Amino acid sequence: MASAPQEALAVRSETLVARLISGFVLAVVATFGAVAGGWTFTVLIAALGTLMAFEWDRLCGGPLYGPYGSMHAAAVTGAAVLTGTGRIGAAVLLVVATAVVGAMLARGRGRDVRWLTGGLLYIAIPTIAAVWIRSDHEWGRLAILGLFAVIWSTDTGAYFAGRTIGGPKLAPTISPGKTWAGLIGGILAAILAALIVARLADLEPLWLVAALGALVSLVGQIGDLGKSKVKRHFGVKDSGNLIPGHGGIIDRLDSTLATLPLLAIALALWL
């Protein structure tokens, strides 16, 4: 019979394998969507937004596929489609109208309006940003792929720096596993990834690309902590159970959700 430490090690190993496999599959799908662009990317983003809308409603105490999750999922899908056809103003109006109507309905049914409305905006704004960024024929593909490279490098750098260096905890009451070493390691890895992308794409000035990579990394890690704070507030471990080893879609995309609006603003200023 295996001892308790051996059983715990086996469980961690199985979780790590599941995490690596599912992470690889997600990376392939995301990269394919970003490279393909057009309606392939828009449909992928809309599908992810729909799943996250249902996850958020469930996270806030709602039923699976409940009315508010369905309403928000429809709004996110509609916003993605409208943005994909160049009607970003209509997409924003749809999200705002849905938020107002949802808040009015929720107020009389014992649901927390702040969390429901905040969740819709948390998902819809990055959805609109993603489709808008990718719709740029000159820079869209590079911007999305570059964002993926920076986010994934941040995760890798933070993991290995945190494991090898350790040290003081970053936010022990929110996410006990995160350290200051991990934060810095993630930022350094992100800067390296951004510079590699810049060299491959012949982007200048390099200092600005490096600064943007560092900022994206920092905002992404703050987004990760923010999601952890929300889960602690509601007393749940994961936002869902759809992705083996990761939890829910929101668990996997928290950093991306936080950084897409930032990237959209940066591109609007840059271009």
Coordinates of N, CA and C in Angstrom, one line a residue, residues 12-219:
R12 N -0.3 14.8 -7.7 CA 0.3 16.0 -8.3 C 0.9 15.7 -9.7
S13 N 1.5 14.5 -9.9 CA 2.0 14.1 -11.2 C 0.9 14.0 -12.2
E14 N -0.2 13.4 -11.8 CA -1.3 13.2 -12.7 C -1.9 14.6 -13.1
T15 N -2.0 15.5 -12.1 CA -2.5 16.8 -12.4 C -1.6 17.6 -13.3
L16 N -0.3 17.4 -13.1 CA 0.7 18.1 -14.0 C 0.6 17.6 -15.4
V17 N 0.5 16.3 -15.6 CA 0.4 15.7 -16.9 C -0.9 16.2 -17.6
A18 N -2.0 16.2 -16.9 CA -3.3 16.7 -17.4 C -3.2 18.2 -17.8
R19 N -2.5 18.9 -16.9 CA -2.3 20.4 -17.2 C -1.5 20.6 -18.4
L20 N -0.4 19.9 -18.6 CA 0.5 20.0 -19.8 C -0.3 19.7 -21.0
I21 N -1.0 18.5 -21.0 CA -1.7 18.1 -22.2 C -2.8 19.1 -22.6
S22 N -3.6 19.5 -21.7 CA -4.7 20.4 -22.0 C -4.1 21.8 -22.3
G23 N -3.0 22.2 -21.7 CA -2.4 23.5 -22.1 C -1.9 23.5 -23.5
F24 N -1.3 22.3 -23.9 CA -0.8 22.2 -25.3 C -1.9 22.3 -26.3
V25 N -3.0 21.6 -26.0 CA -4.2 21.6 -26.9 C -4.7 23.0 -27.0
L26 N -4.9 23.7 -25.9 CA -5.4 25.0 -25.9 C -4.5 26.0 -26.7
A27 N -3.2 25.8 -26.5 CA -2.2 26.6 -27.2 C -2.3 26.4 -28.7
V28 N -2.5 25.2 -29.2 CA -2.6 24.9 -30.6 C -3.9 25.5 -31.2
V29 N -5.0 25.3 -30.4 CA -6.3 25.9 -30.9 C -6.2 27.4 -31.0
A30 N -5.6 28.0 -29.9 CA -5.5 29.5 -29.9 C -4.6 30.0 -31.0
T31 N -3.5 29.3 -31.2 CA -2.6 29.7 -32.3 C -3.2 29.6 -33.7
F32 N -3.9 28.5 -33.9 CA -4.6 28.3 -35.1 C -5.6 29.4 -35.4
G33 N -6.4 29.7 -34.4 CA -7.4 30.8 -34.5 C -6.8 32.1 -34.8
A34 N -5.7 32.4 -34.1 CA -5.0 33.7 -34.3 C -4.4 33.8 -35.7
V35 N -3.8 32.7 -36.2 CA -3.2 32.7 -37.5 C -4.3 32.8 -38.6
A36 N -5.4 32.0 -38.4 CA -6.5 32.0 -39.4 C -7.2 33.4 -39.5
G37 N -7.5 34.0 -38.3 CA -8.2 35.2 -38.3 C -9.6 35.1 -38.9
G38 N -10.1 36.3 -39.3 CA -11.5 36.3 -39.9 C -12.5 35.7 -38.9
W39 N -13.5 35.0 -39.6 CA -14.6 34.4 -38.8 C -14.1 33.2 -38.0
T40 N -13.0 32.6 -38.3 CA -12.5 31.5 -37.5 C -12.2 32.0 -36.1
F41 N -11.4 33.1 -36.1 CA -11.0 33.7 -34.8 C -12.2 34.3 -34.1
T42 N -13.1 35.0 -34.8 CA -14.3 35.6 -34.2 C -15.2 34.5 -33.5
V43 N -15.4 33.4 -34.2 CA -16.2 32.3 -33.7 C -15.6 31.7 -32.5
L44 N -14.3 31.5 -32.5 CA -13.5 31.0 -31.4 C -13.7 31.9 -30.2
I45 N -13.5 33.2 -30.4 CA -13.6 34.1 -29.3 C -15.0 34.2 -28.7
A46 N -16.0 34.1 -29.6 CA -17.4 34.1 -29.2 C -17.7 32.9 -28.3
A47 N -17.2 31.7 -28.8 CA -17.4 30.5 -28.0 C -16.8 30.5 -26.7
L48 N -15.6 31.0 -26.6 CA -14.9 31.1 -25.3 C -15.7 32.1 -24.4
G49 N -16.1 33.2 -25.0 CA -16.9 34.2 -24.2 C -18.2 33.7 -23.7
T50 N -18.8 32.9 -24.5 CA -20.1 32.2 -24.1 C -19.8 31.3 -22.9
L51 N -18.8 30.5 -23.0 CA -18.5 29.5 -21.9 C -18.2 30.3 -20.6
M52 N -17.4 31.4 -20.7 CA -17.0 32.2 -19.6 C -18.2 32.9 -18.9
A53 N -19.2 33.3 -19.7 CA -20.4 34.0 -19.2 C -21.1 33.0 -18.3
F54 N -21.3 31.7 -18.8 CA -21.9 30.7 -17.9 C -21.1 30.4 -16.7
E55 N -19.8 30.3 -16.8 CA -18.9 30.1 -15.7 C -19.1 31.2 -14.6
W56 N -19.1 32.4 -15.1 CA -19.2 33.5 -14.1 C -20.5 33.5 -13.4
D57 N -21.6 33.3 -14.1 CA -22.9 33.2 -13.4 C -23.0 32.1 -12.4
R58 N -22.4 31.0 -12.7 CA -22.3 29.8 -11.8 C -21.4 30.2 -10.6
L59 N -20.3 30.9 -10.9 CA -19.4 31.3 -9.8 C -20.1 32.2 -8.8
C60 N -21.0 33.1 -9.3 CA -21.8 34.0 -8.5 C -23.0 33.4 -7.8
G61 N -23.1 32.1 -7.9 CA -24.2 31.4 -7.2 C -25.4 31.1 -8.0
G62 N -25.3 31.3 -9.3 CA -26.5 31.1 -10.2 C -26.5 29.6 -10.6
P63 N -27.6 29.2 -11.2 CA -27.7 27.8 -11.7 C -26.9 27.6 -13.0
L64 N -26.6 26.4 -13.3 CA -25.9 26.1 -14.6 C -26.9 26.4 -15.7
Y65 N -26.3 27.2 -16.7 CA -27.1 27.7 -17.8 C -28.4 28.5 -17.4
G66 N -28.2 29.3 -16.3 CA -29.3 30.1 -15.8 C -29.6 31.3 -16.7
P67 N -30.7 32.0 -16.4 CA -31.1 33.1 -17.3 C -30.1 34.2 -17.4
Y68 N -29.4 34.6 -16.4 CA -28.4 35.7 -16.5 C -27.2 35.2 -17.3
G69 N -26.7 34.0 -17.0 CA -25.6 33.5 -17.8 C -26.0 33.4 -19.3
S70 N -27.2 33.0 -19.6 CA -27.7 32.9 -21.0 C -27.8 34.3 -21.6
M71 N -28.3 35.3 -20.8 CA -28.4 36.6 -21.3 C -27.0 37.2 -21.6
H72 N -26.1 37.0 -20.7 CA -24.7 37.6 -20.9 C -24.0 36.8 -22.0
A73 N -24.2 35.5 -22.1 CA -23.6 34.8 -23.2 C -24.0 35.3 -24.6
A74 N -25.3 35.5 -24.7 CA -25.9 36.0 -25.9 C -25.3 37.4 -26.2
A75 N -25.1 38.3 -25.2 CA -24.6 39.6 -25.4 C -23.1 39.5 -25.9
V76 N -22.3 38.6 -25.2 CA -20.9 38.5 -25.6 C -20.8 38.0 -27.0
T77 N -21.6 37.0 -27.4 CA -21.6 36.5 -28.7 C -21.9 37.5 -29.7
G78 N -23.0 38.3 -29.4 CA -23.4 39.3 -30.3 C -22.4 40.4 -30.5
A79 N -21.7 40.7 -29.4 CA -20.7 41.8 -29.4 C -19.5 41.3 -30.3
A80 N -19.1 40.0 -30.2 CA -18.0 39.5 -31.0 C -18.4 39.6 -32.5
V81 N -19.6 39.2 -32.8 CA -20.1 39.2 -34.2 C -20.1 40.6 -34.7
L82 N -20.7 41.5 -34.0 CA -20.8 42.9 -34.4 C -19.4 43.5 -34.6
T83 N -18.5 43.3 -33.7 CA -17.1 43.8 -33.8 C -16.5 43.2 -35.0
G84 N -16.7 41.9 -35.3 CA -16.1 41.2 -36.5 C -16.6 41.8 -37.8
T85 N -17.8 42.5 -37.8 CA -18.3 43.1 -39.0 C -18.0 44.6 -39.0
G86 N -17.2 45.0 -38.1 CA -16.8 46.4 -38.0 C -17.7 47.4 -37.3
R87 N -18.7 46.8 -36.6 CA -19.7 47.7 -35.9 C -19.4 47.7 -34.4
I88 N -18.2 48.2 -34.0 CA -17.8 48.2 -32.6 C -18.7 49.0 -31.8
G89 N -19.2 50.1 -32.3 CA -20.1 51.0 -31.5 C -21.4 50.2 -31.1
A90 N -21.9 49.5 -32.1 CA -23.1 48.6 -31.8 C -22.8 47.6 -30.8
A91 N -21.6 47.0 -30.9 CA -21.2 46.0 -29.9 C -21.2 46.5 -28.5
V92 N -20.6 47.7 -28.3 CA -20.5 48.4 -27.0 C -21.9 48.7 -26.5
L93 N -22.8 49.2 -27.4 CA -24.2 49.5 -27.0 C -24.9 48.3 -26.6
L94 N -24.7 47.1 -27.3 CA -25.4 45.9 -26.9 C -24.9 45.5 -25.5
V95 N -23.7 45.5 -25.2 CA -23.2 45.1 -23.9 C -23.7 46.1 -22.8
V96 N -23.7 47.4 -23.0 CA -24.2 48.3 -22.0 C -25.7 48.1 -21.8
A97 N -26.5 47.9 -22.9 CA -27.9 47.7 -22.7 C -28.2 46.4 -22.0
T98 N -27.4 45.3 -22.3 CA -27.6 44.1 -21.5 C -27.3 44.2 -20.1
A99 N -26.2 45.0 -19.8 CA -25.8 45.2 -18.4 C -26.9 45.9 -17.6
V100 N -27.5 46.9 -18.3 CA -28.6 47.7 -17.6 C -29.8 46.8 -17.4
V101 N -30.3 46.1 -18.4 CA -31.4 45.3 -18.3 C -31.2 44.2 -17.3
G102 N -30.0 43.5 -17.3 CA -29.7 42.5 -16.4 C -29.7 43.0 -15.0
A103 N -29.2 44.2 -14.8 CA -29.1 44.8 -13.4 C -30.5 45.0 -12.9
M104 N -31.4 45.5 -13.7 CA -32.8 45.8 -13.3 C -33.5 44.5 -13.0
L105 N -33.3 43.5 -13.7 CA -33.9 42.2 -13.4 C -33.4 41.5 -12.2
A106 N -32.0 41.6 -12.0 CA -31.4 41.0 -10.9 C -31.7 41.6 -9.6
R107 N -32.0 42.9 -9.6 CA -32.2 43.6 -8.3 C -33.4 43.1 -7.6
G108 N -34.4 42.7 -8.3 CA -35.6 42.2 -7.6 C -35.6 40.7 -7.4
R109 N -34.5 40.0 -7.7 CA -34.5 38.6 -7.6 C -33.4 38.1 -6.6
G110 N -32.9 39.0 -5.8 CA -31.9 38.6 -4.8 C -30.5 38.3 -5.3
R111 N -30.2 38.7 -6.6 CA -28.8 38.5 -7.1 C -28.0 39.8 -6.9
D112 N -26.7 39.6 -6.7 CA -25.9 40.7 -6.5 C -25.6 41.4 -7.9
V113 N -26.1 42.6 -8.0 CA -26.0 43.3 -9.3 C -24.6 43.6 -9.6
R114 N -23.8 44.0 -8.6 CA -22.4 44.4 -8.9 C -21.6 43.3 -9.5
W115 N -21.7 42.1 -9.0 CA -21.0 40.9 -9.5 C -21.4 40.5 -10.8
L116 N -22.8 40.5 -11.1 CA -23.3 40.1 -12.4 C -22.9 41.1 -13.4
T117 N -23.0 42.4 -13.2 CA -22.7 43.4 -14.2 C -21.2 43.4 -14.4
G118 N -20.4 43.4 -13.3 CA -19.0 43.4 -13.4 C -18.5 42.2 -14.2
G119 N -19.1 41.0 -14.0 CA -18.7 39.8 -14.8 C -18.9 40.0 -16.3
L120 N -20.1 40.6 -16.6 CA -20.4 40.8 -18.0 C -19.3 41.7 -18.7
L121 N -19.0 42.8 -18.0 CA -18.0 43.7 -18.5 C -16.6 43.1 -18.5
Y122 N -16.3 42.3 -17.5 CA -15.0 41.6 -17.4 C -14.8 40.7 -18.6
I123 N -15.8 40.1 -19.1 CA -15.7 39.2 -20.3 C -15.9 39.9 -21.6
A124 N -16.9 40.8 -21.7 CA -17.3 41.4 -22.9 C -16.2 42.4 -23.5
I125 N -15.6 43.2 -22.6 CA -14.6 44.1 -23.0 C -13.4 43.4 -23.7
P126 N -12.8 42.4 -23.0 CA -11.7 41.7 -23.7 C -12.2 41.0 -25.0
T127 N -13.4 40.5 -25.0 CA -13.9 39.9 -26.2 C -13.9 40.9 -27.4
I128 N -14.5 42.1 -27.2 CA -14.5 43.1 -28.2 C -13.1 43.5 -28.6
A129 N -12.2 43.6 -27.6 CA -10.8 44.0 -27.8 C -10.1 43.0 -28.7
A130 N -10.3 41.7 -28.4 CA -9.6 40.6 -29.1 C -10.0 40.7 -30.6
V131 N -11.3 40.7 -30.9 CA -11.8 40.7 -32.3 C -11.4 42.0 -33.0
W132 N -11.4 43.1 -32.3 CA -11.0 44.4 -32.9 C -9.5 44.3 -33.3
I133 N -8.7 43.8 -32.4 CA -7.2 43.8 -32.6 C -6.9 42.9 -33.8
R134 N -7.6 41.7 -33.8 CA -7.3 40.7 -34.9 C -7.8 41.2 -36.3
S135 N -8.8 42.1 -36.3 CA -9.4 42.6 -37.5 C -8.4 43.5 -38.3
D136 N -7.4 44.0 -37.6 CA -6.4 44.8 -38.3 C -5.6 44.0 -39.2
H137 N -5.7 44.2 -40.5 CA -5.0 43.4 -41.5 C -3.5 43.5 -41.5
E138 N -3.0 44.6 -41.0 CA -1.5 44.7 -41.0 C -0.9 44.2 -39.8
W139 N -1.5 44.5 -38.6 CA -0.8 44.2 -37.3 C -1.6 43.2 -36.5
G140 N -2.8 42.8 -36.9 CA -3.7 42.0 -36.0 C -3.1 40.7 -35.6
R141 N -2.6 39.9 -36.7 CA -2.1 38.6 -36.4 C -0.9 38.7 -35.5
L142 N 0.1 39.6 -35.8 CA 1.3 39.7 -35.0 C 0.9 40.1 -33.6
A143 N 0.0 41.0 -33.4 CA -0.4 41.5 -32.1 C -0.9 40.4 -31.2
I144 N -1.8 39.6 -31.7 CA -2.4 38.5 -31.0 C -1.4 37.4 -30.6
L145 N -0.6 37.0 -31.6 CA 0.4 36.0 -31.4 C 1.5 36.5 -30.4
G146 N 1.8 37.8 -30.6 CA 2.8 38.4 -29.6 C 2.3 38.4 -28.2
L147 N 1.0 38.7 -28.1 CA 0.3 38.7 -26.7 C 0.4 37.3 -26.1
F148 N 0.1 36.3 -27.0 CA 0.1 34.9 -26.5 C 1.6 34.6 -26.0
A149 N 2.5 35.0 -26.8 CA 3.9 34.7 -26.5 C 4.3 35.3 -25.1
V150 N 3.9 36.6 -24.9 CA 4.2 37.3 -23.7 C 3.5 36.6 -22.5
I151 N 2.2 36.3 -22.6 CA 1.5 35.7 -21.5 C 2.0 34.3 -21.2
W152 N 2.3 33.5 -22.2 CA 2.8 32.2 -21.9 C 4.2 32.2 -21.4
S153 N 5.0 33.1 -21.8 CA 6.3 33.3 -21.2 C 6.3 33.7 -19.8
T154 N 5.3 34.6 -19.5 CA 5.1 35.1 -18.1 C 4.8 33.9 -17.2
D155 N 3.9 33.1 -17.7 CA 3.5 31.9 -16.9 C 4.7 31.0 -16.6
T156 N 5.4 30.7 -17.7 CA 6.6 29.8 -17.5 C 7.7 30.4 -16.6
G157 N 8.0 31.7 -16.9 CA 9.0 32.4 -16.1 C 8.6 32.5 -14.6
A158 N 7.4 32.8 -14.4 CA 6.9 32.9 -13.0 C 6.9 31.6 -12.3
Y159 N 6.6 30.5 -13.0 CA 6.5 29.2 -12.4 C 7.9 28.7 -12.0
F160 N 8.9 28.8 -12.9 CA 10.2 28.3 -12.6 C 11.0 29.2 -11.7
A161 N 10.8 30.5 -11.7 CA 11.4 31.4 -10.8 C 10.9 31.2 -9.4
G162 N 9.6 31.0 -9.3 CA 8.9 30.8 -8.0 C 9.4 29.5 -7.4
R163 N 9.5 28.5 -8.2 CA 9.9 27.1 -7.7 C 11.4 27.1 -7.3
T164 N 12.2 27.7 -8.1 CA 13.7 27.6 -7.9 C 14.2 28.6 -6.8
I165 N 13.6 29.8 -6.8 CA 14.1 30.8 -5.9 C 13.2 30.9 -4.7
G166 N 11.9 30.8 -4.8 CA 11.0 30.9 -3.7 C 11.0 32.3 -3.1
G167 N 11.2 32.4 -1.8 CA 11.3 33.7 -1.1 C 9.9 34.2 -0.6
P168 N 9.9 35.5 -0.4 CA 8.6 36.1 0.2 C 7.4 35.9 -0.7
K169 N 6.3 35.7 -0.1 CA 5.0 35.6 -0.8 C 4.5 36.9 -1.3
L170 N 3.9 36.8 -2.5 CA 3.5 38.0 -3.2 C 2.2 38.5 -2.5
A171 N 1.2 37.6 -2.4 CA -0.1 38.0 -1.8 C -0.6 36.7 -1.0
P172 N -0.1 36.4 0.1 CA -0.3 35.1 0.8 C -1.8 34.9 1.1
T173 N -2.6 36.0 1.4 CA -4.0 35.8 1.7 C -4.8 35.6 0.5
I174 N -4.3 35.9 -0.7 CA -5.1 35.7 -1.9 C -4.6 34.5 -2.7
S175 N -3.3 34.3 -2.9 CA -2.8 33.2 -3.7 C -1.5 32.8 -3.0
P176 N -1.5 31.9 -2.0 CA -0.3 31.6 -1.3 C 0.9 31.0 -2.1
G177 N 0.6 30.5 -3.2 CA 1.7 29.9 -4.0 C 2.6 30.9 -4.8
K178 N 2.1 32.1 -4.9 CA 2.8 33.1 -5.7 C 3.8 33.9 -4.9
T179 N 5.0 34.1 -5.5 CA 6.1 34.8 -4.8 C 6.5 36.1 -5.6
W180 N 7.3 36.9 -4.9 CA 7.8 38.1 -5.6 C 8.8 37.6 -6.6
A181 N 9.6 36.6 -6.3 CA 10.5 36.0 -7.3 C 9.8 35.6 -8.6
G182 N 8.6 35.0 -8.4 CA 7.8 34.6 -9.6 C 7.3 35.8 -10.4
L183 N 6.9 36.8 -9.7 CA 6.4 38.0 -10.4 C 7.6 38.6 -11.2
I184 N 8.7 38.7 -10.6 CA 9.9 39.3 -11.4 C 10.3 38.4 -12.5
G185 N 10.4 37.1 -12.2 CA 10.8 36.1 -13.2 C 9.8 36.1 -14.4
G186 N 8.5 36.2 -14.1 CA 7.5 36.3 -15.2 C 7.7 37.6 -16.0
I187 N 8.0 38.7 -15.4 CA 8.2 39.9 -16.2 C 9.5 39.8 -17.0
L188 N 10.6 39.3 -16.5 CA 11.8 39.2 -17.3 C 11.6 38.2 -18.5
A189 N 10.9 37.1 -18.2 CA 10.6 36.2 -19.3 C 9.7 36.9 -20.4
A190 N 8.8 37.7 -20.0 CA 7.9 38.4 -20.9 C 8.7 39.4 -21.7
I191 N 9.6 40.1 -21.1 CA 10.5 41.1 -21.8 C 11.3 40.3 -22.9
L192 N 11.9 39.2 -22.5 CA 12.6 38.4 -23.5 C 11.8 38.0 -24.7
A193 N 10.6 37.5 -24.4 CA 9.7 37.1 -25.4 C 9.3 38.2 -26.3
A194 N 9.0 39.4 -25.7 CA 8.6 40.6 -26.5 C 9.8 41.0 -27.4
L195 N 11.0 40.9 -27.0 CA 12.2 41.3 -27.8 C 12.4 40.3 -28.9
I196 N 12.2 39.1 -28.6 CA 12.3 38.1 -29.7 C 11.3 38.3 -30.8
V197 N 10.0 38.6 -30.4 CA 9.0 38.9 -31.4 C 9.3 40.2 -32.2
A198 N 9.9 41.2 -31.5 CA 10.2 42.4 -32.1 C 11.3 42.2 -33.2
R199 N 12.3 41.4 -32.8 CA 13.4 41.1 -33.7 C 12.9 40.3 -35.0
L200 N 12.0 39.3 -34.7 CA 11.5 38.5 -35.8 C 10.6 39.4 -36.8
A201 N 9.9 40.4 -36.2 CA 9.0 41.2 -37.0 C 9.6 42.5 -37.3
D202 N 10.8 42.8 -37.0 CA 11.5 44.0 -37.3 C 10.8 45.2 -36.7
L203 N 10.4 45.1 -35.4 CA 9.7 46.2 -34.8 C 10.7 47.1 -34.1
E204 N 10.4 48.4 -34.1 CA 11.3 49.4 -33.4 C 10.3 50.4 -32.7
P205 N 10.8 51.1 -31.7 CA 12.0 50.9 -30.9 C 11.9 49.7 -30.0
L206 N 13.0 49.1 -29.7 CA 13.0 47.9 -28.9 C 12.7 48.2 -27.5
W207 N 13.1 49.4 -27.0 CA 12.9 49.7 -25.6 C 11.4 49.8 -25.3
L208 N 10.6 50.3 -26.3 CA 9.2 50.5 -26.2 C 8.5 49.1 -26.2
V209 N 9.0 48.2 -27.1 CA 8.5 46.9 -27.1 C 8.7 46.2 -25.8
A210 N 9.9 46.3 -25.3 CA 10.3 45.7 -24.0 C 9.4 46.3 -22.8
A211 N 9.2 47.6 -22.9 CA 8.3 48.2 -21.8 C 6.9 47.7 -21.9
L212 N 6.4 47.5 -23.1 CA 5.0 47.0 -23.3 C 4.9 45.6 -22.9
G213 N 6.0 44.8 -23.2 CA 6.0 43.4 -22.7 C 6.0 43.3 -21.2
A214 N 6.8 44.2 -20.5 CA 6.8 44.2 -19.1 C 5.5 44.6 -18.5
L215 N 4.8 45.6 -19.1 CA 3.5 46.1 -18.6 C 2.5 45.0 -18.8
V216 N 2.5 44.4 -19.9 CA 1.5 43.3 -20.2 C 1.7 42.2 -19.2
S217 N 2.9 41.8 -18.9 CA 3.2 40.8 -17.9 C 2.7 41.2 -16.5
L218 N 3.0 42.4 -16.1 CA 2.5 42.8 -14.8 C 1.0 42.9 -14.7
V219 N 0.3 43.4 -15.7 CA -1.1 43.5 -15.7 C -1.7 42.1 -15.7

